[in-house]
Tab-separated table of C-alpha atoms in Angstrom:
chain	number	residue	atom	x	y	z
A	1	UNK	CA	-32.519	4.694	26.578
A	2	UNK	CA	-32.010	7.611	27.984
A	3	UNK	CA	-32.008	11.145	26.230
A	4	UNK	CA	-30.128	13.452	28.619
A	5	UNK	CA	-27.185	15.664	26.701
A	6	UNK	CA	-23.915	17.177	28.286
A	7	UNK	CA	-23.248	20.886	28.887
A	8	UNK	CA	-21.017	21.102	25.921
A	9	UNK	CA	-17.229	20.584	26.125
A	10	UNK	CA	-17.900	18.511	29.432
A	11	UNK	CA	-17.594	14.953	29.293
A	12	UNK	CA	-20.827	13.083	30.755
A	13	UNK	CA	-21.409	9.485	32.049
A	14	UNK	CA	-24.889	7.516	30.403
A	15	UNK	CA	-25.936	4.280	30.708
A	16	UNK	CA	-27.491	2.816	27.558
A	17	UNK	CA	-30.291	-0.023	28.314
A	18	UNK	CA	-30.948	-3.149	25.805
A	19	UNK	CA	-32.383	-6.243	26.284
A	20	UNK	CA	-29.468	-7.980	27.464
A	21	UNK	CA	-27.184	-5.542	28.358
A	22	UNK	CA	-26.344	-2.070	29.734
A	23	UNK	CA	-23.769	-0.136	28.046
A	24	UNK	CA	-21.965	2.504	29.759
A	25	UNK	CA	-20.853	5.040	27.549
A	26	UNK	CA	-18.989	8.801	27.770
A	27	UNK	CA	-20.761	11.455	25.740
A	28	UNK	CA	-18.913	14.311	24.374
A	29	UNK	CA	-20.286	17.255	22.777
A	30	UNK	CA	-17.597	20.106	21.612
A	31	UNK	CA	-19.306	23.997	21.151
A	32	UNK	CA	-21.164	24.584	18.002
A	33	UNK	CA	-20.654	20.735	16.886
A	34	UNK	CA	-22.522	19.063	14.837
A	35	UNK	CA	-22.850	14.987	13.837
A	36	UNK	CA	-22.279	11.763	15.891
A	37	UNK	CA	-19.827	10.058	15.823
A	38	UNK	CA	-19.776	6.537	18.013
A	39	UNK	CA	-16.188	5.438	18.888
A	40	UNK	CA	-14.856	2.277	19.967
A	41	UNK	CA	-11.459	1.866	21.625
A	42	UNK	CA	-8.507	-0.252	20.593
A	43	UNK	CA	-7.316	-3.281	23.044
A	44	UNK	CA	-7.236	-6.587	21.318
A	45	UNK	CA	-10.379	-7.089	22.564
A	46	UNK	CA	-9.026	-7.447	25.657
A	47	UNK	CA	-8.117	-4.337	27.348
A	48	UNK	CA	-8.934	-0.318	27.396
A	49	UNK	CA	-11.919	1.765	28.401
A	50	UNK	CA	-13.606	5.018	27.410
A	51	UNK	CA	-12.130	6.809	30.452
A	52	UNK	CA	-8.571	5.388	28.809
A	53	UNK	CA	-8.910	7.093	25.944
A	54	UNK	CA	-11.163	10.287	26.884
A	55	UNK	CA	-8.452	12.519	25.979
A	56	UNK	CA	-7.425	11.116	22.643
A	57	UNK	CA	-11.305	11.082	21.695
A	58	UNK	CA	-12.117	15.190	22.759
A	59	UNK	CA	-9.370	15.920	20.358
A	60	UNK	CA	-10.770	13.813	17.756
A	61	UNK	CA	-14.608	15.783	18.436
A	62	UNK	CA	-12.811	19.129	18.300
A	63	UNK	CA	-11.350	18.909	14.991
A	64	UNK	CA	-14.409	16.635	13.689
A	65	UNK	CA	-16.732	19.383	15.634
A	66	UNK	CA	-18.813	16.657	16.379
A	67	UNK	CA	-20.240	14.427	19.452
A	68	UNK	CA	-17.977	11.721	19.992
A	69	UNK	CA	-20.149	8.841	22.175
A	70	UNK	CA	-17.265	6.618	23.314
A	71	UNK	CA	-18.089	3.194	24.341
A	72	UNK	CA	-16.842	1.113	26.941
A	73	UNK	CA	-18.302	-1.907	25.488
A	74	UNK	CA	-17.709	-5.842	26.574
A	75	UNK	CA	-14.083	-7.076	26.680
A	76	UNK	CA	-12.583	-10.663	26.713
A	77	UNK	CA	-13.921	-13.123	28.316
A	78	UNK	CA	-17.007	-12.077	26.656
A	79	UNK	CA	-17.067	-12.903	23.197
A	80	UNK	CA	-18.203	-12.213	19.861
A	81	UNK	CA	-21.196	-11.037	19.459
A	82	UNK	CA	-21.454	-9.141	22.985
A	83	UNK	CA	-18.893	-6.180	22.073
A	84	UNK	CA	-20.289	-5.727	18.785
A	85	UNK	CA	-23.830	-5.467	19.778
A	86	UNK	CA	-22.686	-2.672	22.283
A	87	UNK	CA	-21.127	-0.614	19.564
A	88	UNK	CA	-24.248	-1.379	17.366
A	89	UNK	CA	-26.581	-0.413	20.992
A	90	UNK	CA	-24.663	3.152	21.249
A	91	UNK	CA	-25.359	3.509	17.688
A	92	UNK	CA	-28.710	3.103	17.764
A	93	UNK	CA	-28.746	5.713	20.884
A	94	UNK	CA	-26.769	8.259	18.719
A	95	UNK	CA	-29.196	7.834	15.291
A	96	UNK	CA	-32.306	8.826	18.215
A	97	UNK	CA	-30.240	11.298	18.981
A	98	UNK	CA	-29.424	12.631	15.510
A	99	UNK	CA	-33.070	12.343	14.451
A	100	UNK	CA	-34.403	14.156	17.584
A	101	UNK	CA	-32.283	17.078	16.047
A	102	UNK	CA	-33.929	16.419	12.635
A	103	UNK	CA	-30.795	14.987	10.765
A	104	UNK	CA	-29.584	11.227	10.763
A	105	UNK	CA	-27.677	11.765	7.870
A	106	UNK	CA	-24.884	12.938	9.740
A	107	UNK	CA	-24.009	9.786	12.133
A	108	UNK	CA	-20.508	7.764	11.611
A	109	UNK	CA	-19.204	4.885	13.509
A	110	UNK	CA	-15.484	4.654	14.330
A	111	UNK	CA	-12.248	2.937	16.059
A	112	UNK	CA	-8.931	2.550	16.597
A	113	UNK	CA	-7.005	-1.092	16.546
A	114	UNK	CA	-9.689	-3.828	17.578
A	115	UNK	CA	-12.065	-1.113	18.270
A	116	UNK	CA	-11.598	-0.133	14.502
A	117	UNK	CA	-12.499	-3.784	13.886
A	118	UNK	CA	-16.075	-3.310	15.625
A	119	UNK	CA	-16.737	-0.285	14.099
A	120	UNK	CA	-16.114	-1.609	10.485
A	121	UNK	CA	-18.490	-4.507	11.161
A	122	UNK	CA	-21.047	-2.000	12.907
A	123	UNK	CA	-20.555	-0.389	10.058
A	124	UNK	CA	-22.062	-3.483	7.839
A	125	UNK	CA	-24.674	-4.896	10.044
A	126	UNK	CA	-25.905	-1.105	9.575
A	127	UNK	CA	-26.160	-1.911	5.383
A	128	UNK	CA	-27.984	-4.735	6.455
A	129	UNK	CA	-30.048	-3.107	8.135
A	130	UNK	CA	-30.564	-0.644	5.190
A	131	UNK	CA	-29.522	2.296	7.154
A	132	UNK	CA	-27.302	5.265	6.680
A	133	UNK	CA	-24.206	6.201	7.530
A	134	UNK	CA	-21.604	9.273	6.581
A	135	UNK	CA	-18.635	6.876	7.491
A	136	UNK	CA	-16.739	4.587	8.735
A	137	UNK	CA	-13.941	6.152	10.143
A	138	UNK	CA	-10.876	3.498	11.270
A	139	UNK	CA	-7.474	3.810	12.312
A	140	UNK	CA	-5.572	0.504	11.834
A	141	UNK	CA	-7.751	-2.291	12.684
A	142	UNK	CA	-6.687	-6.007	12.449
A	143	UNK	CA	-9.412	-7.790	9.973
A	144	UNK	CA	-7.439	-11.334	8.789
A	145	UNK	CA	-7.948	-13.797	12.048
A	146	UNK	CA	-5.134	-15.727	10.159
A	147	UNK	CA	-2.659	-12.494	10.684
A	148	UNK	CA	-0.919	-14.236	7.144
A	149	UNK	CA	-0.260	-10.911	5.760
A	150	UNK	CA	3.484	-10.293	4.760
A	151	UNK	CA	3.500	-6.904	7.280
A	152	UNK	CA	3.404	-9.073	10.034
A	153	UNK	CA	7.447	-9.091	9.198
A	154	UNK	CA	9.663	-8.726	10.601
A	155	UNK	CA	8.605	-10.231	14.131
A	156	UNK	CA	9.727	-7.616	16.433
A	157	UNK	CA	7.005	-5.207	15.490
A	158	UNK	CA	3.972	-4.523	17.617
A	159	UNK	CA	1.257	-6.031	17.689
A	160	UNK	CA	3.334	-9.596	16.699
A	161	UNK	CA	1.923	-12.193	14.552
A	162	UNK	CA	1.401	-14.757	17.516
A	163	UNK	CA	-0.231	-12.530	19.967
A	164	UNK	CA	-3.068	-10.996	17.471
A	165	UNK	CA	-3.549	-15.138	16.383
A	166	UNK	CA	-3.994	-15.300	20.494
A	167	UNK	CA	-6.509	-12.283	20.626
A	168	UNK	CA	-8.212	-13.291	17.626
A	169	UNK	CA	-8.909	-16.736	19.407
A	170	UNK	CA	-10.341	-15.460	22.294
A	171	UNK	CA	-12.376	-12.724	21.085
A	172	UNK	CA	-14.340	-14.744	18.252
A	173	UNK	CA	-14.069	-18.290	19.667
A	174	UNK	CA	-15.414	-20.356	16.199
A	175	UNK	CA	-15.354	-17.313	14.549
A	176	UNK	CA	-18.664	-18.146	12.999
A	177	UNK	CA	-20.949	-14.868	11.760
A	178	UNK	CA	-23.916	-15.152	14.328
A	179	UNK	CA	-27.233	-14.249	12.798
A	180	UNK	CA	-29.757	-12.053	14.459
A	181	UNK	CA	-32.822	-11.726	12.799
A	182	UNK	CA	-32.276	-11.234	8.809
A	183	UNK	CA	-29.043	-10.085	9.602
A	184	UNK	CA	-26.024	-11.628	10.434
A	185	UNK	CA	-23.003	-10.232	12.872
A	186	UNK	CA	-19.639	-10.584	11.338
A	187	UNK	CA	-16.168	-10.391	13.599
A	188	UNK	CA	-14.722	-9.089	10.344
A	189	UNK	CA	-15.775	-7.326	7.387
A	190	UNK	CA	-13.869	-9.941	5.655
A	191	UNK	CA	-16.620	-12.614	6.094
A	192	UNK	CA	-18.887	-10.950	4.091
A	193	UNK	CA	-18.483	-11.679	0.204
A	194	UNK	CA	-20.573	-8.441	-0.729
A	195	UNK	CA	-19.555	-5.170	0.556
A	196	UNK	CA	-21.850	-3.538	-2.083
A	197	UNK	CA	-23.827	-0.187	-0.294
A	198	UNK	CA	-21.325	-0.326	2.827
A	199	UNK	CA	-20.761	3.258	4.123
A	200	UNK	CA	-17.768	5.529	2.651
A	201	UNK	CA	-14.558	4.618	4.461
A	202	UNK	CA	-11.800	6.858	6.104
A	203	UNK	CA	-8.936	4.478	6.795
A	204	UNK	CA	-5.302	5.133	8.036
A	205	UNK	CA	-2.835	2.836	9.232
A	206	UNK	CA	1.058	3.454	9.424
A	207	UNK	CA	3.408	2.172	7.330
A	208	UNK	CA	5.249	0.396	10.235
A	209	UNK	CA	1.662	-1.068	11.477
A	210	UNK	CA	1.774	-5.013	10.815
A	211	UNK	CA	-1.771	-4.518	9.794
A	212	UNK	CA	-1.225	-2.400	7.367
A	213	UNK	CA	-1.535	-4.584	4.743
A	214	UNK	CA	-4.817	-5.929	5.723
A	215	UNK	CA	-6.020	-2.227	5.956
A	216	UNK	CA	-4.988	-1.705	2.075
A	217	UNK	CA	-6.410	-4.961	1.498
A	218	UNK	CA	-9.973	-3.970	2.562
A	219	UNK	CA	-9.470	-0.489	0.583
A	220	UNK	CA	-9.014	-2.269	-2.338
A	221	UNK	CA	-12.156	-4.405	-1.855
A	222	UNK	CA	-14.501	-1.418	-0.715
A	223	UNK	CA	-13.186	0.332	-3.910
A	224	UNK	CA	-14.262	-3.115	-5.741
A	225	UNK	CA	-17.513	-2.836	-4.401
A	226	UNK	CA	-17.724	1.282	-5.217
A	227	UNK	CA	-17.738	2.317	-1.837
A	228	UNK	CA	-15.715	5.744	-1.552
A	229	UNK	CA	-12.151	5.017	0.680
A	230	UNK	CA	-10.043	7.693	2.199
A	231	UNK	CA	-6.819	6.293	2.873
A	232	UNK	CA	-3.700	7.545	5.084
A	233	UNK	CA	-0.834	5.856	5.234
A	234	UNK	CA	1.287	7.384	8.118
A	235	UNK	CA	5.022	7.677	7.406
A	236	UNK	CA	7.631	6.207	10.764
A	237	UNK	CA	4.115	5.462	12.857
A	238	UNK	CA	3.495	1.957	14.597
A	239	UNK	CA	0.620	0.514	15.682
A	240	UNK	CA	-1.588	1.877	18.403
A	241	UNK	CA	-0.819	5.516	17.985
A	242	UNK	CA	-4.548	6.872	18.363
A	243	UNK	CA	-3.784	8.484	21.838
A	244	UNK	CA	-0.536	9.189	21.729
A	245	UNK	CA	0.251	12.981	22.321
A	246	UNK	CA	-2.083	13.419	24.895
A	247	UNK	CA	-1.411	13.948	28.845
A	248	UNK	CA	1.078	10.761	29.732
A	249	UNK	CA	1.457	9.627	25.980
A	250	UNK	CA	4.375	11.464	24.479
A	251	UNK	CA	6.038	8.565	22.576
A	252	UNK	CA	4.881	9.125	18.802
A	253	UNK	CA	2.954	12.409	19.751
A	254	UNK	CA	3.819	14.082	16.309
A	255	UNK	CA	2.063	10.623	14.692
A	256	UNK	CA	-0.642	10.759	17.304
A	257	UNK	CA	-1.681	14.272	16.562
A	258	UNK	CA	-1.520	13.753	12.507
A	259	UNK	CA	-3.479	10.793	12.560
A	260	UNK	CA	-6.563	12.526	14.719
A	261	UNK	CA	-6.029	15.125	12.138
A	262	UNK	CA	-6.347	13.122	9.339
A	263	UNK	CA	-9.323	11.458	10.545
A	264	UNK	CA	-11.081	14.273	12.401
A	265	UNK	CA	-10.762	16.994	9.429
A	266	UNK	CA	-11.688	14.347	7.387
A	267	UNK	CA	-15.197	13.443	8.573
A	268	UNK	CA	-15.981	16.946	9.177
A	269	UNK	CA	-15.922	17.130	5.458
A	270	UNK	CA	-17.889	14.544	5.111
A	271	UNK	CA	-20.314	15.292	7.342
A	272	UNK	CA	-20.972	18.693	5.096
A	273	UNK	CA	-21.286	16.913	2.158
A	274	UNK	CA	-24.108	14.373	0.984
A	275	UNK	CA	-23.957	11.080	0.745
A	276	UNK	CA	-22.104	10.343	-3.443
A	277	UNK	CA	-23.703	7.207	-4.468
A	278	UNK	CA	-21.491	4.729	-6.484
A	279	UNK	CA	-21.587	6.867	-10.246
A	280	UNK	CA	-19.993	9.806	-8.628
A	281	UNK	CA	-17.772	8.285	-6.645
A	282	UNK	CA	-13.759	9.432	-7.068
A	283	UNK	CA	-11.718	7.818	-4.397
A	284	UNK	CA	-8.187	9.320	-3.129
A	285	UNK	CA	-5.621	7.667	-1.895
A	286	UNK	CA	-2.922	9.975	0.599
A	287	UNK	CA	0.509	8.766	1.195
């Protein structure tokens, strides 16, 4: 993979190589930051692209001060495992990265919507893998394939009930966890029984978001499993707010803006703090 850096504050093209797969990716690095963060983008799986949302994500690595890498990973018809293993392949090219400048313990992976939905299984495959990370960090991401979850009413709010069932379907096909290795590649954290030793969580969802009660759902079970939760629920916000307030998104810009807040100040806390394991753990929830 290659090792080349931006200038900082410039946005810069790089092509990722794995075995099966390049993945093109858009590296941003903010002055004086410090940390990676690897972002996926939302979409349903279907739709979106790190060009899309370059905007949204150099706000997010100025307030964060950190390197966003944003991916522009595999979209339907491909499906699972090939976006997954593209977040999980710009991952492994921002730990290098991090450990070249003599600190991995300051790498997160994050998304927005489906994106959020990669991230949070990146997120485990990377427990599995007996790694460590400073965060998840996830705005809103669908995680029940069944979409059964009594803020999918009433029906007029987006993303509807029948159209995430649709999107589900396509992206995960069986919807069978795929093993590679000793590991195994969920579509949602959800699969997995055990969440014990995932990485701290920084969630927010609105309170008009259909998902938002599988969002609160998987607080409560990280909290189960003594994994530390941040959690933001955004007052009047919808789904799908991550880029709004930047150039050509001015619906919900106020909303937009808070949530990149909210996440971005968020992490850069975390990334000055160490790592609490599960005795000193105290987790927060903001409303």
């Amino acid at each position: 993979m290659p090792s080349t850096m931006p200038a900082p504050g410039v946005w810069e093209p790089i092509m990722l190589t794995s075995p099966s797969h390049d993945v093109p990716v858009r590296v941003y690095r903010p002055h004086k930051g410090y940390g990676w963060l690897v972002w996926a983008h939302g979409g349903s799986w279907r739709s979106g692209s790190s060009l899309a949302w370059q905007d949204a994500c150099a706000d997010l690595a100025r307030i964060a001060r950190c390197t966003v890498v944003n991916v522009d990973y595999r979209l339907i018809p491909h499906r699972h495992p090939a976006a997954l293993r593209d977040v999980v392949t710009a991952l492994e090219w921002a730990h290098e990265q991090a450990a070249r400048e003599g600190d991995v313990r300051r790498v997160a992976v994050g998304g927005d919507s489906a994106g959020g939905t990669l991230a949070a299984c990146a997120a485990l495959l990377w427990r599995d893998r007996r790694l460590s990370l400073t965060a998840q960090v996830l705005a809103y991401p669908p995680l029940d394939p069944s979409c059964e979850a009594a803020s999918y009413r009433p029906e007029g709010r987006f993303p509807n009930r029948r159209s995430m069932i649709a999107a589900w379907r396509d992206y995960r096909g069986e919807g069978k966890p795929v093993r590679q290795g000793q590991t195994r590649l969920h579509s949602t954290p959800f699969e997995e029984e055990d969440l014990t030793g995932v990485p701290p969580a920084i969630l927010a969802v609105g309170d008009l978001d259909p998902v938002s009660d599988e969002v609160r759902r998987y607080a409560g079970l990280l909290r189960a499993a003594k994994t530390q939760v941040d959690l933001r629920i955004l007052p009047r916000t919808p789904h799908g707010v991550f880029c709004a307030g930047t150039e050509g998104r001015a619906d919900y810009g106020p909303q937009g803006r808070e949530l990149r807040h909210y996440l971005g100040d968020t992490l850069r806390h975390r990334f000055r703090e160490p790592r609490l394991t599960s005795a000193e753990i105290s987790p927060q929830e903001h409303s």
